[in-house]
Coordinates of C-alpha atoms and ligand atoms in Angstrom, one line a residue:
M1091 CA 78.8 200.0 97.3
T1092 CA 82.3 201.3 97.3
T1093 CA 83.6 204.6 96.1
T1094 CA 85.0 205.3 92.6
L1095 CA 87.7 202.8 91.7
Q1096 CA 91.0 203.4 90.0
S1097 CA 90.5 203.7 86.2
I1098 CA 92.6 201.8 83.7
I1099 CA 93.2 204.1 80.8
R1100 CA 96.0 204.9 78.3
D1101 CA 97.0 208.5 79.3
A1102 CA 95.3 210.8 81.8
A1103 CA 97.1 213.8 80.2
L1104 CA 94.7 213.6 77.2
A1105 CA 91.8 214.7 79.4
P1106 CA 91.5 218.3 78.1
E1107 CA 91.1 217.2 74.5
G1108 CA 88.5 214.6 75.5
K1109 CA 86.6 217.2 77.5
L1110 CA 86.3 219.5 74.5
K1111 CA 84.9 216.6 72.5
I1112 CA 82.3 215.8 75.2
D1113 CA 81.3 219.5 75.5
W1114 CA 80.8 219.7 71.7
V1115 CA 78.4 216.7 71.5
Q1116 CA 76.5 217.7 74.7
A1117 CA 75.5 221.0 73.0
H1118 CA 74.0 218.9 70.2
M1119 CA 72.1 216.4 72.4
P1120 CA 68.9 218.3 73.5
V1121 CA 66.9 215.2 74.3
L1122 CA 69.5 213.7 76.6
N1123 CA 70.0 217.1 78.2
R1124 CA 66.3 217.1 79.1
I1125 CA 66.7 213.6 80.7
R1126 CA 69.8 214.8 82.6
E1127 CA 67.6 217.5 84.2
E1128 CA 65.0 214.8 85.2
F1129 CA 67.7 212.5 86.6
E1130 CA 69.3 215.3 88.6
R1131 CA 65.9 216.0 90.1
D1132 CA 64.7 212.4 90.7
Q1133 CA 68.0 210.6 91.4
P1134 CA 66.6 207.3 90.0
F1135 CA 69.9 205.4 90.4
K1136 CA 70.9 206.6 93.8
G1137 CA 73.1 204.1 95.6
L1138 CA 73.4 201.9 92.5
R1139 CA 76.3 200.9 90.3
V1140 CA 75.8 200.9 86.5
A1141 CA 78.2 199.1 84.2
I1142 CA 78.3 200.3 80.6
S1143 CA 79.9 198.6 77.6
L1144 CA 79.5 200.9 74.5
H1145 CA 81.7 202.4 71.9
L1146 CA 83.7 204.7 74.2
E1147 CA 83.7 208.0 72.3
A1148 CA 82.2 211.4 73.2
K1149 CA 78.5 210.7 72.9
T1150 CA 78.8 207.6 75.0
A1151 CA 80.8 209.6 77.5
Y1152 CA 78.0 212.1 77.8
L1153 CA 75.5 209.2 78.4
A1154 CA 77.7 208.0 81.2
K1155 CA 77.7 211.5 82.7
V1156 CA 73.9 211.6 82.5
V1157 CA 73.6 208.2 84.3
K1158 CA 75.9 209.5 87.0
A1159 CA 73.8 212.7 87.3
G1160 CA 71.0 210.3 88.1
G1161 CA 72.9 209.2 91.3
A1162 CA 74.7 206.1 89.9
E1163 CA 78.2 205.1 90.3
V1164 CA 79.2 204.5 86.7
V1165 CA 81.9 202.0 85.5
I1166 CA 82.5 202.0 81.8
T1167 CA 84.4 200.0 79.2
G1168 CA 84.5 199.8 75.4
S1169 CA 82.4 197.5 73.1
N1170 CA 85.0 197.2 70.3
P1171 CA 88.8 197.3 70.6
L1172 CA 89.1 199.9 67.9
S1173 CA 86.3 202.4 68.8
T1174 CA 87.6 203.5 72.2
Q1175 CA 89.0 207.0 72.2
D1176 CA 91.8 207.5 74.8
D1177 CA 91.2 211.2 75.3
V1178 CA 87.6 210.7 76.0
C1179 CA 88.5 208.0 78.5
A1180 CA 90.9 210.4 80.3
A1181 CA 88.2 213.1 80.5
L1182 CA 85.6 210.7 81.9
A1183 CA 88.1 209.4 84.5
E1184 CA 88.6 212.9 85.6
E1185 CA 84.9 213.3 86.1
G1186 CA 84.7 210.6 88.7
I1187 CA 83.6 207.8 86.4
T1188 CA 85.5 204.6 86.6
V1189 CA 86.9 203.8 83.1
F1190 CA 88.4 200.4 82.2
A1191 CA 89.2 201.0 78.5
K1192 CA 92.0 201.7 76.0
Y1193 CA 92.2 202.0 72.3
N1194 CA 93.4 198.8 70.6
P1195 CA 94.0 196.4 73.4
D1196 CA 94.8 192.9 72.4
A1197 CA 92.0 190.3 72.6
A1198 CA 93.0 189.1 76.1
E1199 CA 93.2 192.7 77.5
Y1200 CA 89.9 193.7 75.8
K1201 CA 88.2 190.7 77.5
D1202 CA 90.0 191.4 80.8
L1203 CA 88.7 195.0 80.8
L1204 CA 85.1 193.7 80.3
V1205 CA 85.6 191.2 83.2
K1206 CA 87.0 193.9 85.5
T1207 CA 84.0 196.1 84.7
L1208 CA 81.7 193.3 85.9
E1209 CA 83.8 192.5 88.9
T1210 CA 82.8 195.9 90.3
K1211 CA 79.4 194.1 90.9
P1212 CA 77.0 196.4 89.0
D1213 CA 73.3 196.4 89.7
L1214 CA 72.4 197.5 86.2
I1215 CA 74.2 197.1 82.8
I1216 CA 74.1 198.7 79.4
D1217 CA 75.5 196.3 76.7
D1218 CA 76.3 196.6 73.0
G1219 CA 76.4 193.4 71.1
G1220 CA 76.2 191.2 74.1
D1221 CA 79.8 191.2 75.5
L1222 CA 78.8 191.8 79.1
V1223 CA 75.8 189.4 79.0
T1224 CA 77.8 186.6 77.5
I1225 CA 80.5 186.8 80.2
L1226 CA 77.9 186.9 82.9
H1227 CA 76.1 183.9 81.5
S1228 CA 79.3 181.8 80.9
E1229 CA 82.5 182.0 82.8
R1230 CA 81.4 184.6 85.5
R1231 CA 78.0 183.3 86.6
D1232 CA 79.2 184.1 90.1
L1233 CA 78.5 187.8 89.3
L1234 CA 74.9 187.2 88.1
P1235 CA 73.0 187.5 91.4
Q1236 CA 73.5 191.2 92.0
I1237 CA 72.2 192.2 88.4
R1238 CA 68.7 193.6 88.4
G1239 CA 68.6 194.0 84.6
G1240 CA 69.8 196.1 81.7
A1241 CA 69.5 197.4 78.2
E1242 CA 71.0 196.2 74.9
E1243 CA 72.0 198.7 72.2
T1244 CA 72.1 196.8 68.9
T1245 CA 70.4 194.4 66.5
T1246 CA 72.8 191.5 66.9
G1247 CA 72.8 191.8 70.7
I1248 CA 69.1 191.5 70.8
L1249 CA 69.1 188.4 68.5
R1250 CA 71.4 186.8 70.9
L1251 CA 69.3 187.8 73.9
K1252 CA 66.2 186.4 72.3
A1253 CA 68.0 183.1 71.7
M1254 CA 68.9 183.0 75.4
E1255 CA 65.3 183.8 76.4
K1256 CA 64.1 181.0 74.2
D1257 CA 66.2 178.3 75.7
G1258 CA 65.7 179.6 79.3
S1259 CA 69.3 180.8 79.8
L1260 CA 68.7 184.5 80.3
Q1261 CA 68.9 185.3 84.0
F1262 CA 67.6 188.9 84.2
P1263 CA 65.4 191.3 82.1
M1264 CA 67.1 193.2 79.2
V1265 CA 65.3 196.0 77.4
A1266 CA 65.7 195.8 73.6
V1267 CA 66.6 199.5 72.9
N1268 CA 67.5 198.7 69.3
D1269 CA 63.9 197.7 68.6
A1270 CA 62.4 201.1 69.6
F1271 CA 61.3 203.2 66.7
C1272 CA 63.4 206.2 67.6
K1273 CA 66.4 203.8 67.6
Y1274 CA 66.4 201.7 64.5
L1275 CA 64.6 204.2 62.2
F1276 CA 67.2 206.9 62.8
D1277 CA 70.3 205.3 64.3
N1278 CA 70.5 202.2 62.1
R1279 CA 69.3 203.9 59.0
Y1280 CA 70.5 207.6 59.0
G1281 CA 73.2 207.2 61.6
T1282 CA 74.9 204.3 59.9
G1283 CA 74.1 205.8 56.5
Q1284 CA 76.1 208.9 57.2
S1285 CA 78.8 207.7 59.5
V1286 CA 79.8 204.7 57.3
W1287 CA 80.6 207.2 54.5
D1288 CA 82.3 209.6 56.9
G1289 CA 84.5 206.7 58.0
I1290 CA 85.3 205.4 54.5
N1291 CA 85.8 208.9 53.1
R1292 CA 88.1 210.2 55.8
T1293 CA 90.1 206.9 55.7
T1294 CA 90.5 206.5 52.0
N1295 CA 90.3 210.1 50.8
L1296 CA 89.1 208.6 47.4
V1297 CA 86.2 209.6 45.2
V1298 CA 82.9 207.6 45.5
A1299 CA 81.1 209.2 42.5
G1300 CA 80.9 207.0 39.5
K1301 CA 82.2 203.9 41.3
T1302 CA 80.3 200.7 42.1
V1303 CA 79.5 200.3 45.8
V1304 CA 78.2 196.9 46.9
V1305 CA 76.1 196.9 50.1
N1306 CA 75.7 193.4 51.6
G1307 CA 72.4 193.3 53.5
Y1308 CA 69.4 195.6 53.0
G1309 CA 68.2 195.9 56.6
W1310 CA 67.9 199.1 58.5
C1311 CA 71.6 199.8 58.3
G1312 CA 72.0 198.7 54.7
K1313 CA 69.1 200.9 53.5
G1314 CA 71.0 203.9 55.0
V1315 CA 74.4 203.0 53.6
A1316 CA 72.9 202.4 50.1
M1317 CA 70.9 205.6 50.2
R1318 CA 73.9 207.7 51.1
A1319 CA 76.1 205.9 48.6
K1320 CA 73.6 206.9 45.9
G1321 CA 73.7 210.5 47.2
L1322 CA 77.5 210.5 46.7
G1323 CA 77.0 209.5 43.1
A1324 CA 77.9 205.8 43.2
N1325 CA 76.3 202.9 41.3
V1326 CA 74.9 200.9 44.1
V1327 CA 74.5 197.1 44.1
V1328 CA 72.7 195.3 46.9
T1329 CA 73.0 191.7 47.9
E1330 CA 70.4 190.0 50.2
V1331 CA 69.3 186.6 51.4
D1332 CA 65.7 187.8 52.2
A1333 CA 63.4 187.9 49.2
I1334 CA 61.2 190.7 50.5
R1335 CA 64.2 192.9 51.3
A1336 CA 65.7 192.2 47.9
V1337 CA 62.5 193.3 46.2
E1338 CA 62.5 196.4 48.4
A1339 CA 66.1 197.2 47.3
Y1340 CA 65.1 196.7 43.7
M1341 CA 62.1 199.0 44.1
D1342 CA 64.3 201.6 45.8
G1343 CA 66.2 201.7 42.5
F1344 CA 69.2 199.6 43.3
T1345 CA 70.7 196.7 41.3
V1346 CA 70.2 193.5 43.2
L1347 CA 72.8 190.7 42.5
S1348 CA 74.0 187.5 44.1
M1349 CA 77.3 188.0 45.9
A1350 CA 78.9 185.7 43.3
D1351 CA 78.1 188.4 40.7
A1352 CA 78.5 191.4 42.9
A1353 CA 82.0 190.2 43.7
K1354 CA 83.0 190.9 40.1
V1355 CA 81.8 194.5 39.9
G1356 CA 82.5 196.3 43.2
E1357 CA 85.0 199.0 43.9
F1358 CA 83.8 199.5 47.5
Y1359 CA 82.1 196.8 49.6
V1360 CA 80.2 197.4 52.9
T1361 CA 78.8 194.4 54.8
V1362 CA 75.9 195.2 57.1
T1363 CA 74.3 191.9 57.8
G1364 CA 75.1 190.8 61.4
N1365 CA 76.2 187.5 59.7
K1366 CA 79.5 185.8 59.3
D1367 CA 81.5 185.0 56.1
V1368 CA 79.4 187.3 53.9
I1369 CA 82.5 188.1 51.9
R1370 CA 84.8 185.1 51.6
G1371 CA 87.6 183.5 49.6
E1372 CA 85.4 182.4 46.6
H1373 CA 84.3 186.1 46.3
I1374 CA 87.7 187.7 46.7
A1375 CA 89.0 185.3 44.0
N1376 CA 86.9 187.2 41.5
M1377 CA 87.3 190.8 42.8
K1378 CA 88.7 193.7 40.9
D1379 CA 92.2 194.8 41.6
G1380 CA 92.1 197.5 44.3
A1381 CA 88.7 196.6 45.7
I1382 CA 88.1 198.2 49.2
L1383 CA 86.4 196.0 51.8
S1384 CA 84.7 197.4 54.9
N1385 CA 82.2 196.2 57.5
A1386 CA 79.6 198.1 59.4
G1387 CA 77.7 195.1 60.8
H1388 CA 78.9 193.0 63.7
F1389 CA 82.4 192.6 65.2
D1390 CA 85.0 191.4 62.6
V1391 CA 83.2 188.4 61.3
E1392 CA 81.5 189.6 58.2
V1393 CA 84.6 189.6 55.9
N1394 CA 86.5 186.3 56.2
L1395 CA 90.0 187.7 56.8
V1396 CA 91.5 184.3 57.5
E1397 CA 90.7 183.2 53.9
L1398 CA 91.9 186.6 52.6
A1399 CA 95.2 186.1 54.4
E1400 CA 95.5 182.6 53.1
M1401 CA 95.1 183.9 49.5
S1402 CA 97.7 186.6 50.1
V1403 CA 101.5 186.6 49.8
S1404 CA 101.9 189.7 52.0
K1405 CA 100.0 192.3 54.0
R1406 CA 101.0 195.8 55.0
T1407 CA 99.5 199.0 56.4
V1408 CA 99.4 201.5 53.6
R1409 CA 97.5 204.3 55.4
R1410 CA 96.1 204.7 58.8
N1411 CA 93.3 202.1 59.2
I1412 CA 93.9 200.6 55.7
E1413 CA 95.6 197.2 55.1
E1414 CA 96.7 196.1 51.7
Y1415 CA 96.6 192.4 51.0
L1416 CA 98.8 191.4 48.0
L1417 CA 97.2 188.3 46.4
K1418 CA 99.2 185.5 44.8
D1419 CA 98.1 186.6 41.3
G1420 CA 99.3 190.2 41.9
R1421 CA 95.9 191.9 42.6
K1422 CA 95.7 194.1 45.7
I1423 CA 92.7 194.0 48.0
Y1424 CA 92.3 196.7 50.8
V1425 CA 90.5 196.2 54.1
I1426 CA 89.5 199.1 56.3
A1427 CA 89.9 198.9 60.1
E1428 CA 90.6 195.2 60.2
G1429 CA 87.1 194.5 59.2
R1430 CA 85.6 196.0 62.3
L1431 CA 82.8 198.6 62.2
V1432 CA 84.2 201.2 59.7
N1433 CA 82.1 204.0 61.1
L1434 CA 83.4 203.6 64.7
A1435 CA 86.8 202.0 64.2
A1436 CA 87.8 204.5 61.5
G1437 CA 85.5 207.4 62.5
D1438 CA 83.6 208.9 65.4
G1439 CA 80.4 206.8 64.8
H1440 CA 77.0 208.2 64.4
P1441 CA 76.5 212.0 64.7
A1442 CA 75.5 213.6 68.0
E1443 CA 71.9 214.4 67.0
I1444 CA 71.3 210.7 66.2
M1445 CA 73.0 209.3 69.4
D1446 CA 70.9 211.9 71.3
M1447 CA 67.8 209.9 70.6
T1448 CA 69.4 206.4 71.0
F1449 CA 71.0 207.4 74.3
A1450 CA 67.8 209.1 75.5
L1451 CA 66.2 205.7 75.0
Q1452 CA 69.1 204.0 76.8
A1453 CA 68.8 206.3 79.8
M1454 CA 65.0 206.0 80.1
S1455 CA 65.2 202.2 79.5
L1456 CA 67.7 201.8 82.3
R1457 CA 65.4 203.7 84.6
Y1458 CA 62.4 201.7 83.5
V1459 CA 64.2 198.3 84.1
N1460 CA 65.3 199.5 87.5
E1461 CA 61.8 200.5 88.5
N1462 CA 60.2 197.4 87.2
Y1463 CA 62.7 194.5 87.2
K1464 CA 61.0 192.5 89.9
E1465 CA 57.9 192.1 87.8
M1466 CA 59.6 191.8 84.4
G1467 CA 60.8 188.2 84.5
K1468 CA 64.0 187.0 82.8
Q1469 CA 62.9 188.2 79.4
V1470 CA 63.7 190.6 76.5
I1471 CA 61.5 193.6 77.2
K1472 CA 60.2 196.1 74.7
V1473 CA 60.8 199.8 75.2
P1474 CA 57.3 201.1 76.2
Y1475 CA 55.7 203.1 73.4
H1476 CA 55.2 206.2 75.6
L1477 CA 59.0 206.5 76.1
D1478 CA 59.6 206.1 72.4
E1479 CA 57.0 208.8 71.7
Q1480 CA 58.5 211.1 74.4
V1481 CA 61.9 210.9 72.6
A1482 CA 60.2 211.9 69.3
R1483 CA 58.3 214.7 70.9
T1484 CA 61.3 216.2 72.7
K1485 CA 63.2 215.9 69.4
L1486 CA 60.6 217.8 67.5
E1487 CA 60.4 220.4 70.2
S1488 CA 64.2 220.9 70.0
L1489 CA 63.9 221.4 66.3
G1490 CA 61.0 223.9 66.7
I1491 CA 58.6 221.7 64.7
S1492 CA 55.0 221.4 65.8
I1493 CA 52.6 218.8 64.5
D1494 CA 48.9 218.4 64.5
T1495 CA 46.7 216.6 67.0
L1496 CA 43.5 214.5 66.2
S1497 CA 40.2 216.2 67.0
A1498 CA 37.8 214.1 69.1
E1499 CA 35.7 213.5 65.9
Q1500 CA 38.7 212.4 63.9
K1501 CA 39.8 210.0 66.7
A1502 CA 36.3 208.5 66.9
Y1503 CA 36.2 208.2 63.1
L1504 CA 39.5 206.3 63.0
E1505 CA 38.3 204.0 65.7
S1506 CA 34.8 203.2 64.4
W1507 CA 34.3 200.2 62.1
A1508 CA 31.0 201.6 60.8
A1509 CA 32.6 204.9 59.6
H1510 CA 32.6 205.8 55.9
Ligands
NAD866 P1 68.6 193.9 60.0 O1 68.2 192.6 60.6 O2 67.6 195.0 59.8 O3 69.3 193.7 58.5 C1 70.3 192.7 58.3 C2 70.0 192.2 56.8 O4 71.1 191.4 56.4 C3 68.7 191.4 56.7 O5 67.9 192.0 55.7 C4 69.3 190.0 56.3 O6 68.4 189.3 55.4 C5 70.6 190.4 55.6 N1 71.5 189.3 55.5 C6 71.8 188.3 56.5 N2 72.8 187.5 56.0 C7 73.1 187.9 54.8 C8 74.0 187.5 53.8 N3 74.8 186.4 54.0 N4 74.1 188.2 52.6 C9 73.3 189.3 52.4 N5 72.4 189.7 53.3 C10 72.3 189.1 54.5 O7 69.8 194.5 60.9 P2 70.4 196.0 61.0 O8 69.6 196.7 62.0 O9 70.5 196.5 59.6 O10 71.8 195.6 61.5 C11 72.8 195.0 60.8 C12 74.1 194.8 61.6 O11 74.6 196.1 61.9 C13 73.9 194.1 63.0 O12 74.9 193.3 63.3 C14 73.8 195.3 63.9 O13 74.1 194.9 65.3 C15 74.8 196.2 63.3 N6 74.7 197.7 63.6 C16 75.8 198.4 63.3 C17 75.7 199.8 63.5 C18 76.9 200.6 63.3 O14 77.0 201.7 63.9 N7 77.8 200.2 62.5 C19 74.5 200.4 63.8 C20 73.4 199.6 64.0 C21 73.5 198.2 63.9
SAH867 N1 79.9 195.9 69.7 C1 79.7 195.2 68.5 C2 78.3 195.4 68.1 C3 77.9 196.5 67.0 S1 77.7 198.0 67.7 C4 80.7 195.6 67.5 O1 81.6 196.4 67.7 O2 80.8 195.0 66.4 C5 76.6 198.9 66.7 C6 76.0 200.0 67.6 O3 76.9 201.1 67.7 C7 74.7 200.5 67.0 O4 73.6 199.9 67.5 C8 74.8 202.0 67.3 O5 73.7 202.5 68.1 C9 76.1 202.2 68.1 N2 76.8 203.4 67.7 C10 76.9 204.0 66.5 N3 77.5 205.2 66.6 C11 77.9 205.3 67.9 C12 78.5 206.4 68.6 N4 78.9 207.5 68.0 N5 78.7 206.2 69.9 C13 78.3 205.1 70.5 N6 77.6 204.1 69.9 C14 77.4 204.2 68.6

């Protein structure tokens, strides 16, 4: 292993501002603080290099510091060209972490920074949406042998990993962090629920109450986005392709429509499906003048921006992170943050207390894979239940909440088939 490499960042002078941001979140991440103490004591990553690709803002920076505290040499890059914060990168680089990331690189540079991260020959990886895994399993297979395993952050990344596992392509174990209870129940639902509206509100500075919000997809993220839209006073419409989730949305009190119908009524749209072309030309053709489109799902594929551009006579930036498309018939359609994750590209992402649990799971999963990779096989691995429970217990403790325990009699009663 070599020593810390030269970082590639926008501006080292931004470090003091980034450091303040990291200090603020650290004070609100008690579960991760506890893990940092364990890591400092046990040094689980001593002598290893860890490559991280995550939304490079303050909470992620603190995770990187915790992994470093565990003895690792950390190399970090972004996981979305618009979610990297240059001041946070500068602060991390000052802390002896190698940073290959900038806000808004072009597509080639974004890719190059990911590749450079992998060229440092990490032993372990943390991925978000599968960027690192895809490069390792396609054009840079030469970098595969050193990798022991890693952990994946998000729903779509895990879908991709499962497809790779199924056809035998996956070359090392990856822990499915998203599928842990303390991840999707809180991060996808309450994290996305709050941070999407934070992103939309701070970007548009428009009222939500009384307006019609269309939420595309009623999965864990969609439930949170719809719930919080209701709390802001919107009329909420949900679209789905899954019959059970559509009934769930209906029973939760939302109007369920096909996208063809929802296209006619929405003032705000939020896609959260992980799918492509959820909003496309045929929908935009029927939208209200002034409709605002945003995505909180995967990359920039959920809103078909190519079709929108083809229907438009011009496009201009009308406010930071808002583009106005002038359609041939005179209507205007607005798109936030180029159709990339609105909560991260036009905001700071999920709050610290939410990422506290997610990143505690990431840190523990990385340790788990490092300690067990030889026996794991080239598979997608579940986060062990006891780690999930440990996060919940530490969270409760930090909140000063105690819960009850089963008596021996109650436990026996629950486990007995003959009990009445
Ligand atoms: P999920 O699988 O729980 O839900 C996705 C839902 O979308 C499903 O119910 C599915 O039936 C529905 N869907 C699929 N195609 C559709 C279509 N064409 N029209 C309407 N509905 C459709 O997944 P999730 O955990 O809610 O995650 C959704 C996406 O958000 C993923 O890409 C995930 O990686 C991403 N994500 C983003 C954030 C964030 O911070 N913005 C946080 C977590 C997850
Ligand atoms: N990289 C892809 C994949 C979606 S990322 C993309 O940019 O489209 C979605 C993940 O972002 C979620 O699983 C969530 O855990 C993570 N996330 C949300 N807020 C975050 C924050 N403040 N910092 C780091 N990651 C965050």
